[in-house]
CSV table of N, CA and C in Angstrom, one decimal:
chain,number,residue,atom,x,y,z
A,1,UNK,N,47.3,72.6,48.1
A,1,UNK,CA,47.2,72.0,46.8
A,1,UNK,C,48.5,72.3,46.0
A,2,UNK,N,48.9,71.4,45.2
A,2,UNK,CA,50.0,71.6,44.3
A,2,UNK,C,49.5,71.2,42.9
A,3,UNK,N,49.8,72.0,41.9
A,3,UNK,CA,49.4,71.7,40.5
A,3,UNK,C,50.7,71.4,39.8
A,4,UNK,N,50.7,70.3,39.0
A,4,UNK,CA,51.9,69.8,38.3
A,4,UNK,C,51.6,69.8,36.8
A,5,UNK,N,52.5,70.3,36.0
A,5,UNK,CA,52.4,70.3,34.6
A,5,UNK,C,53.7,69.8,33.9
A,6,UNK,N,53.5,68.7,33.3
A,6,UNK,CA,54.7,68.1,32.6
A,6,UNK,C,54.8,68.6,31.2
A,7,UNK,N,56.1,68.6,30.7
A,7,UNK,CA,56.3,69.0,29.3
A,7,UNK,C,57.6,68.3,28.8
A,8,UNK,N,57.8,68.3,27.5
A,8,UNK,CA,59.1,67.8,27.0
A,8,UNK,C,59.0,66.5,26.3
A,9,UNK,N,57.8,65.8,26.4
A,9,UNK,CA,57.7,64.5,25.7
A,9,UNK,C,57.7,64.7,24.2
A,10,UNK,N,57.7,63.5,23.5
A,10,UNK,CA,57.7,63.6,22.1
A,10,UNK,C,58.1,62.3,21.5
A,11,UNK,N,58.4,62.3,20.2
A,11,UNK,CA,58.9,61.1,19.5
A,11,UNK,C,60.4,61.2,19.2
A,12,UNK,N,61.1,60.2,19.5
A,12,UNK,CA,62.5,60.2,19.3
A,12,UNK,C,63.0,58.8,18.9
A,13,UNK,N,64.1,58.8,18.2
A,13,UNK,CA,64.6,57.5,17.7
A,13,UNK,C,65.4,56.8,18.9
A,14,UNK,N,65.5,55.5,18.8
A,14,UNK,CA,66.3,54.8,19.8
A,14,UNK,C,67.7,55.3,19.8
A,15,UNK,N,68.2,55.5,21.0
A,15,UNK,CA,69.5,56.1,21.2
A,15,UNK,C,69.5,57.6,21.4
A,16,UNK,N,68.4,58.2,21.2
A,16,UNK,CA,68.2,59.6,21.4
A,16,UNK,C,68.0,60.0,22.8
A,17,UNK,N,67.8,61.3,23.0
A,17,UNK,CA,67.6,61.9,24.3
A,17,UNK,C,66.4,62.8,24.3
A,18,UNK,N,65.8,62.9,25.5
A,18,UNK,CA,64.7,63.9,25.8
A,18,UNK,C,64.9,64.4,27.2
A,19,UNK,N,64.4,65.6,27.4
A,19,UNK,CA,64.4,66.1,28.8
A,19,UNK,C,63.0,66.5,29.2
A,20,UNK,N,62.4,65.9,30.2
A,20,UNK,CA,61.1,66.2,30.6
A,20,UNK,C,61.2,67.2,31.8
A,21,UNK,N,60.2,68.1,31.8
A,21,UNK,CA,60.1,69.1,32.9
A,21,UNK,C,58.8,69.0,33.6
A,22,UNK,N,58.8,69.3,34.8
A,22,UNK,CA,57.5,69.3,35.6
A,22,UNK,C,57.5,70.6,36.4
A,23,UNK,N,56.6,71.5,36.0
A,23,UNK,CA,56.5,72.7,36.7
A,23,UNK,C,55.4,72.6,37.8
A,24,UNK,N,55.8,73.1,39.0
A,24,UNK,CA,54.8,73.0,40.1
A,24,UNK,C,54.4,74.4,40.5
A,25,UNK,N,53.2,74.5,41.0
A,25,UNK,CA,52.7,75.7,41.5
A,25,UNK,C,51.7,75.5,42.6
A,26,UNK,N,51.5,76.4,43.5
A,26,UNK,CA,50.4,76.3,44.5
A,26,UNK,C,50.9,76.3,45.9
A,27,UNK,N,52.1,75.7,46.2
A,27,UNK,CA,52.6,75.6,47.5
A,27,UNK,C,54.1,75.7,47.5
A,28,UNK,N,54.7,75.6,48.6
A,28,UNK,CA,56.1,75.7,48.7
A,28,UNK,C,56.8,74.5,48.1
A,29,UNK,N,57.3,74.6,47.0
A,29,UNK,CA,57.8,73.4,46.2
A,29,UNK,C,59.0,72.8,46.9
A,30,UNK,N,59.8,73.5,47.7
A,30,UNK,CA,61.0,72.9,48.3
A,30,UNK,C,60.7,72.0,49.4
A,31,UNK,N,59.4,71.9,49.9
A,31,UNK,CA,59.1,71.0,50.9
A,31,UNK,C,58.4,69.7,50.4
A,32,UNK,N,58.5,69.5,49.1
A,32,UNK,CA,57.9,68.4,48.4
A,32,UNK,C,59.0,67.5,47.8
A,33,UNK,N,58.9,66.2,48.2
A,33,UNK,CA,59.6,65.2,47.5
A,33,UNK,C,58.9,64.9,46.1
A,34,UNK,N,59.7,64.6,45.1
A,34,UNK,CA,59.1,64.5,43.8
A,34,UNK,C,59.5,63.1,43.2
A,35,UNK,N,58.7,62.7,42.2
A,35,UNK,CA,59.0,61.5,41.5
A,35,UNK,C,58.5,61.5,40.1
A,36,UNK,N,59.1,60.7,39.3
A,36,UNK,CA,58.7,60.5,37.9
A,36,UNK,C,58.2,59.0,37.8
A,37,UNK,N,57.1,58.8,37.2
A,37,UNK,CA,56.5,57.5,37.0
A,37,UNK,C,56.2,57.4,35.5
A,38,UNK,N,56.0,56.2,35.0
A,38,UNK,CA,55.6,56.0,33.6
A,38,UNK,C,54.6,54.8,33.6
A,39,UNK,N,53.8,54.9,32.5
A,39,UNK,CA,52.8,53.9,32.3
A,39,UNK,C,52.7,53.6,30.9
A,40,UNK,N,53.0,52.3,30.5
A,40,UNK,CA,52.9,51.9,29.1
A,40,UNK,C,51.5,51.3,29.0
A,41,UNK,N,51.0,51.2,27.7
A,41,UNK,CA,49.7,50.6,27.5
A,41,UNK,C,49.5,49.2,28.1
A,42,UNK,N,48.5,49.0,28.9
A,42,UNK,CA,48.3,47.6,29.5
A,42,UNK,C,49.1,47.3,30.6
A,43,UNK,N,49.9,48.3,31.1
A,43,UNK,CA,50.8,48.0,32.2
A,43,UNK,C,50.5,49.0,33.4
A,44,UNK,N,51.1,48.6,34.5
A,44,UNK,CA,50.9,49.5,35.7
A,44,UNK,C,51.8,50.7,35.6
A,45,UNK,N,51.4,51.7,36.4
A,45,UNK,CA,52.2,52.9,36.5
A,45,UNK,C,53.4,52.6,37.5
A,46,UNK,N,54.6,52.7,37.0
A,46,UNK,CA,55.8,52.3,37.8
A,46,UNK,C,56.7,53.5,38.0
A,47,UNK,N,57.4,53.5,39.1
A,47,UNK,CA,58.4,54.5,39.4
A,47,UNK,C,59.5,54.4,38.4
A,48,UNK,N,60.0,55.6,38.0
A,48,UNK,CA,61.2,55.7,37.2
A,48,UNK,C,62.4,56.3,38.0
A,49,UNK,N,62.1,57.4,38.7
A,49,UNK,CA,63.1,58.0,39.5
A,49,UNK,C,62.4,58.9,40.6
A,50,UNK,N,63.1,59.2,41.6
A,50,UNK,CA,62.6,60.0,42.7
A,50,UNK,C,63.7,60.8,43.3
A,51,UNK,N,63.3,62.0,43.9
A,51,UNK,CA,64.3,62.9,44.4
A,51,UNK,C,63.8,63.5,45.7
A,52,UNK,N,64.6,63.7,46.7
A,52,UNK,CA,64.3,64.3,47.9
A,52,UNK,C,64.1,65.8,47.7
A,53,UNK,N,63.5,66.5,48.7
A,53,UNK,CA,63.2,67.9,48.4
A,53,UNK,C,64.4,68.8,48.5
A,54,UNK,N,65.5,68.3,49.1
A,54,UNK,CA,66.7,69.0,49.1
A,54,UNK,C,67.5,68.8,47.8
A,55,UNK,N,67.1,67.7,47.1
A,55,UNK,CA,67.8,67.4,45.8
A,55,UNK,C,69.0,66.5,46.1
A,56,UNK,N,69.3,66.3,47.3
A,56,UNK,CA,70.6,65.6,47.6
A,56,UNK,C,70.5,64.1,47.5
A,57,UNK,N,69.3,63.5,47.5
A,57,UNK,CA,69.2,62.1,47.4
A,57,UNK,C,68.2,61.7,46.3
A,58,UNK,N,68.6,60.7,45.6
A,58,UNK,CA,67.8,60.2,44.4
A,58,UNK,C,67.7,58.7,44.4
A,59,UNK,N,66.7,58.3,43.7
A,59,UNK,CA,66.4,56.9,43.5
A,59,UNK,C,66.2,56.6,42.0
A,60,UNK,N,66.6,55.5,41.4
A,60,UNK,CA,66.3,55.1,40.1
A,60,UNK,C,65.9,53.7,40.0
A,61,UNK,N,64.9,53.4,39.1
A,61,UNK,CA,64.6,52.1,38.8
A,61,UNK,C,65.8,51.4,38.1
A,62,UNK,N,65.9,50.1,38.3
A,62,UNK,CA,67.1,49.4,37.6
A,62,UNK,C,67.1,49.6,36.1
A,63,UNK,N,65.9,49.7,35.6
A,63,UNK,CA,65.8,49.7,34.1
A,63,UNK,C,66.3,51.0,33.5
A,64,UNK,N,66.5,52.1,34.3
A,64,UNK,CA,66.9,53.4,33.8
A,64,UNK,C,68.2,53.8,34.4
A,65,UNK,N,68.8,53.1,35.3
A,65,UNK,CA,70.0,53.5,35.9
A,65,UNK,C,71.1,53.7,34.9
A,66,UNK,N,71.8,54.8,35.0
A,66,UNK,CA,72.9,55.1,34.1
A,66,UNK,C,72.5,55.7,32.8
A,67,UNK,N,71.2,55.8,32.6
A,67,UNK,CA,70.6,56.5,31.4
A,67,UNK,C,69.8,57.7,31.7
A,68,UNK,N,69.1,57.7,32.8
A,68,UNK,CA,68.2,58.8,33.2
A,68,UNK,C,68.8,59.5,34.4
A,69,UNK,N,68.5,60.8,34.5
A,69,UNK,CA,68.9,61.6,35.6
A,69,UNK,C,67.8,62.5,36.1
A,70,UNK,N,67.4,62.4,37.3
A,70,UNK,CA,66.4,63.3,37.9
A,70,UNK,C,67.1,64.5,38.6
A,71,UNK,N,66.6,65.6,38.5
A,71,UNK,CA,67.1,66.8,39.2
A,71,UNK,C,66.0,67.8,39.5
A,72,UNK,N,66.3,68.8,40.3
A,72,UNK,CA,65.3,69.8,40.6
A,72,UNK,C,65.9,71.1,40.8
A,73,UNK,N,65.2,72.2,40.5
A,73,UNK,CA,65.6,73.5,40.7
A,73,UNK,C,64.5,74.2,41.6
A,74,UNK,N,64.7,74.2,42.8
A,74,UNK,CA,63.6,74.7,43.8
A,74,UNK,C,63.3,76.2,43.5
A,75,UNK,N,64.3,77.0,43.0
A,75,UNK,CA,64.1,78.4,42.7
A,75,UNK,C,63.1,78.5,41.6
A,76,UNK,N,63.1,77.5,40.7
A,76,UNK,CA,62.2,77.6,39.5
A,76,UNK,C,60.9,76.7,39.7
A,77,UNK,N,60.8,76.0,40.9
A,77,UNK,CA,59.7,75.1,41.1
A,77,UNK,C,59.6,74.1,40.0
A,78,UNK,N,60.7,73.5,39.6
A,78,UNK,CA,60.7,72.6,38.5
A,78,UNK,C,61.5,71.4,38.8
A,79,UNK,N,61.1,70.2,38.4
A,79,UNK,CA,61.8,69.0,38.5
A,79,UNK,C,62.0,68.5,37.0
A,80,UNK,N,63.2,67.9,36.8
A,80,UNK,CA,63.5,67.5,35.4
A,80,UNK,C,63.8,66.0,35.4
A,81,UNK,N,63.7,65.4,34.2
A,81,UNK,CA,64.1,64.0,34.0
A,81,UNK,C,64.9,64.0,32.7
A,82,UNK,N,66.2,63.9,32.7
A,82,UNK,CA,67.0,63.8,31.5
A,82,UNK,C,67.1,62.4,31.1
A,83,UNK,N,66.7,62.1,29.9
A,83,UNK,CA,66.6,60.7,29.5
A,83,UNK,C,67.5,60.5,28.3
A,84,UNK,N,68.6,59.7,28.4
A,84,UNK,CA,69.5,59.5,27.4
A,84,UNK,C,69.5,58.0,27.0
A,85,UNK,N,70.1,57.7,25.8
A,85,UNK,CA,70.2,56.3,25.3
A,85,UNK,C,68.8,55.7,25.4
A,86,UNK,N,67.8,56.4,24.9
A,86,UNK,CA,66.4,55.9,25.0
A,86,UNK,C,66.2,54.6,24.2
A,87,UNK,N,65.4,53.7,24.7
A,87,UNK,CA,65.1,52.5,24.1
A,87,UNK,C,63.6,52.4,23.8
A,88,UNK,N,63.2,51.6,22.8
A,88,UNK,CA,61.7,51.4,22.5
A,88,UNK,C,60.9,51.1,23.8
A,89,UNK,N,61.5,50.3,24.7
A,89,UNK,CA,60.8,49.9,25.9
A,89,UNK,C,60.6,51.1,26.9
A,90,UNK,N,61.2,52.2,26.6
A,90,UNK,CA,60.9,53.4,27.4
A,90,UNK,C,59.6,54.1,27.0
A,91,UNK,N,59.0,53.7,25.9
A,91,UNK,CA,57.8,54.3,25.4
A,91,UNK,C,56.7,54.2,26.5
A,92,UNK,N,56.1,55.3,26.8
A,92,UNK,CA,55.1,55.3,27.9
A,92,UNK,C,54.6,56.8,28.1
A,93,UNK,N,53.6,56.9,28.8
A,93,UNK,CA,53.2,58.2,29.3
A,93,UNK,C,53.9,58.4,30.7
A,94,UNK,N,54.6,59.6,30.7
A,94,UNK,CA,55.4,59.9,31.9
A,94,UNK,C,54.7,60.9,32.8
A,95,UNK,N,54.6,60.6,34.1
A,95,UNK,CA,53.9,61.4,35.0
A,95,UNK,C,54.9,61.9,36.1
A,96,UNK,N,54.8,63.2,36.5
A,96,UNK,CA,55.5,63.6,37.7
A,96,UNK,C,54.5,63.6,38.9
A,97,UNK,N,55.0,63.4,40.1
A,97,UNK,CA,54.2,63.3,41.3
A,97,UNK,C,54.9,64.0,42.4
A,98,UNK,N,54.1,64.5,43.4
A,98,UNK,CA,54.7,65.3,44.5
A,98,UNK,C,54.1,64.8,45.8
A,99,UNK,N,54.8,64.9,46.9
A,99,UNK,CA,54.3,64.7,48.2
A,99,UNK,C,55.0,65.6,49.2
A,100,UNK,N,54.3,66.1,50.1
A,100,UNK,CA,54.9,67.0,51.1
A,100,UNK,C,55.5,66.1,52.1
A,101,UNK,N,56.7,66.5,52.6
A,101,UNK,CA,57.4,65.8,53.6
A,101,UNK,C,58.3,66.7,54.4
A,102,UNK,N,58.4,66.4,55.7
A,102,UNK,CA,59.3,67.2,56.6
A,102,UNK,C,60.8,66.8,56.4
A,103,UNK,N,61.0,65.7,55.7
A,103,UNK,CA,62.4,65.2,55.6
A,103,UNK,C,63.1,65.7,54.4
A,104,UNK,N,64.3,66.3,54.6
A,104,UNK,CA,65.1,66.8,53.5
A,104,UNK,C,65.7,65.7,52.6
A,105,UNK,N,65.8,64.6,53.2
A,105,UNK,CA,66.6,63.5,52.5
A,105,UNK,C,65.8,62.3,52.0
A,106,UNK,N,64.5,62.3,52.3
A,106,UNK,CA,63.7,61.1,51.9
A,106,UNK,C,63.2,61.2,50.4
A,107,UNK,N,63.3,60.1,49.7
A,107,UNK,CA,62.6,59.9,48.4
A,107,UNK,C,61.6,58.8,48.6
A,108,UNK,N,60.6,58.7,47.7
A,108,UNK,CA,59.5,57.8,47.8
A,108,UNK,C,59.3,57.1,46.4
A,109,UNK,N,59.1,55.8,46.4
A,109,UNK,CA,59.0,55.1,45.1
A,109,UNK,C,57.6,54.4,44.9
A,110,UNK,N,56.8,54.6,45.9
A,110,UNK,CA,55.5,53.9,45.8
A,110,UNK,C,54.4,54.9,45.2
A,111,UNK,N,53.6,54.4,44.3
A,111,UNK,CA,52.5,55.2,43.8
A,111,UNK,C,51.7,55.8,44.9
A,112,UNK,N,51.3,55.0,45.9
A,112,UNK,CA,50.4,55.4,46.9
A,112,UNK,C,51.0,56.4,47.9
A,113,UNK,N,52.3,56.6,47.8
A,113,UNK,CA,53.0,57.6,48.7
A,113,UNK,C,52.9,59.0,48.2
A,114,UNK,N,52.4,59.2,47.0
A,114,UNK,CA,52.3,60.6,46.4
A,114,UNK,C,50.9,61.1,46.4
A,115,UNK,N,50.8,62.4,46.7
A,115,UNK,CA,49.5,63.1,46.9
A,115,UNK,C,49.1,63.7,45.6
A,116,UNK,N,50.0,64.2,44.8
A,116,UNK,CA,49.6,65.1,43.7
A,116,UNK,C,50.3,64.5,42.4
A,117,UNK,N,49.5,64.6,41.3
A,117,UNK,CA,50.0,64.1,40.0
A,117,UNK,C,49.7,65.0,38.9
A,118,UNK,N,50.6,65.0,37.9
A,118,UNK,CA,50.4,65.8,36.7
A,118,UNK,C,49.6,65.0,35.7
A,119,UNK,N,49.3,65.6,34.6
A,119,UNK,CA,48.4,64.9,33.6
A,119,UNK,C,49.2,64.0,32.7
A,120,UNK,N,50.5,64.1,32.7
A,120,UNK,CA,51.3,63.1,31.9
A,120,UNK,C,51.8,63.7,30.6
A,121,UNK,N,52.9,63.2,30.1
A,121,UNK,CA,53.4,63.6,28.8
A,121,UNK,C,53.9,62.3,28.1
A,122,UNK,N,53.5,62.2,26.8
A,122,UNK,CA,53.8,61.0,26.0
A,122,UNK,C,55.2,61.0,25.6
A,123,UNK,N,55.9,59.9,25.8
A,123,UNK,CA,57.3,59.6,25.2
A,123,UNK,C,57.2,58.4,24.3
A,124,UNK,N,57.6,58.6,23.1
A,124,UNK,CA,57.6,57.4,22.1
A,124,UNK,C,58.9,57.3,21.5
A,125,UNK,N,59.5,56.1,21.7
A,125,UNK,CA,60.8,55.8,21.2
A,125,UNK,C,60.7,54.8,20.0
A,126,UNK,N,61.1,55.2,18.9
A,126,UNK,CA,61.0,54.4,17.7
A,126,UNK,C,62.3,53.6,17.5
A,127,UNK,N,62.1,52.4,17.0
A,127,UNK,CA,63.3,51.5,16.8
A,127,UNK,C,63.9,51.7,15.4
């Protein structure tokens, strides 16, 4: 079992920045690929970014490319999402997710591909 706890959400003006953190506990973090998803009211939970367990490969949704950066520190069992140039349409609850994988280089972008989820952290971007 892996427990995930997100932090760092909040209210920010458009154009501002936030850094989300997701702390993992319970198993060997470095063997887990990680992802960040978001869900706005009335919408589905969609992938924002994903990272392999080595940290060497990443994926970004088109809507956040060039603005968001996913990274991880396996020594601290933490994955981060740096969000810059925030827009009102980035407003959502952000979730981190984890799945165990033998592959150092694989990332995953499907909701159903992840085994563990955090409780979520609210990000609100005002115009």
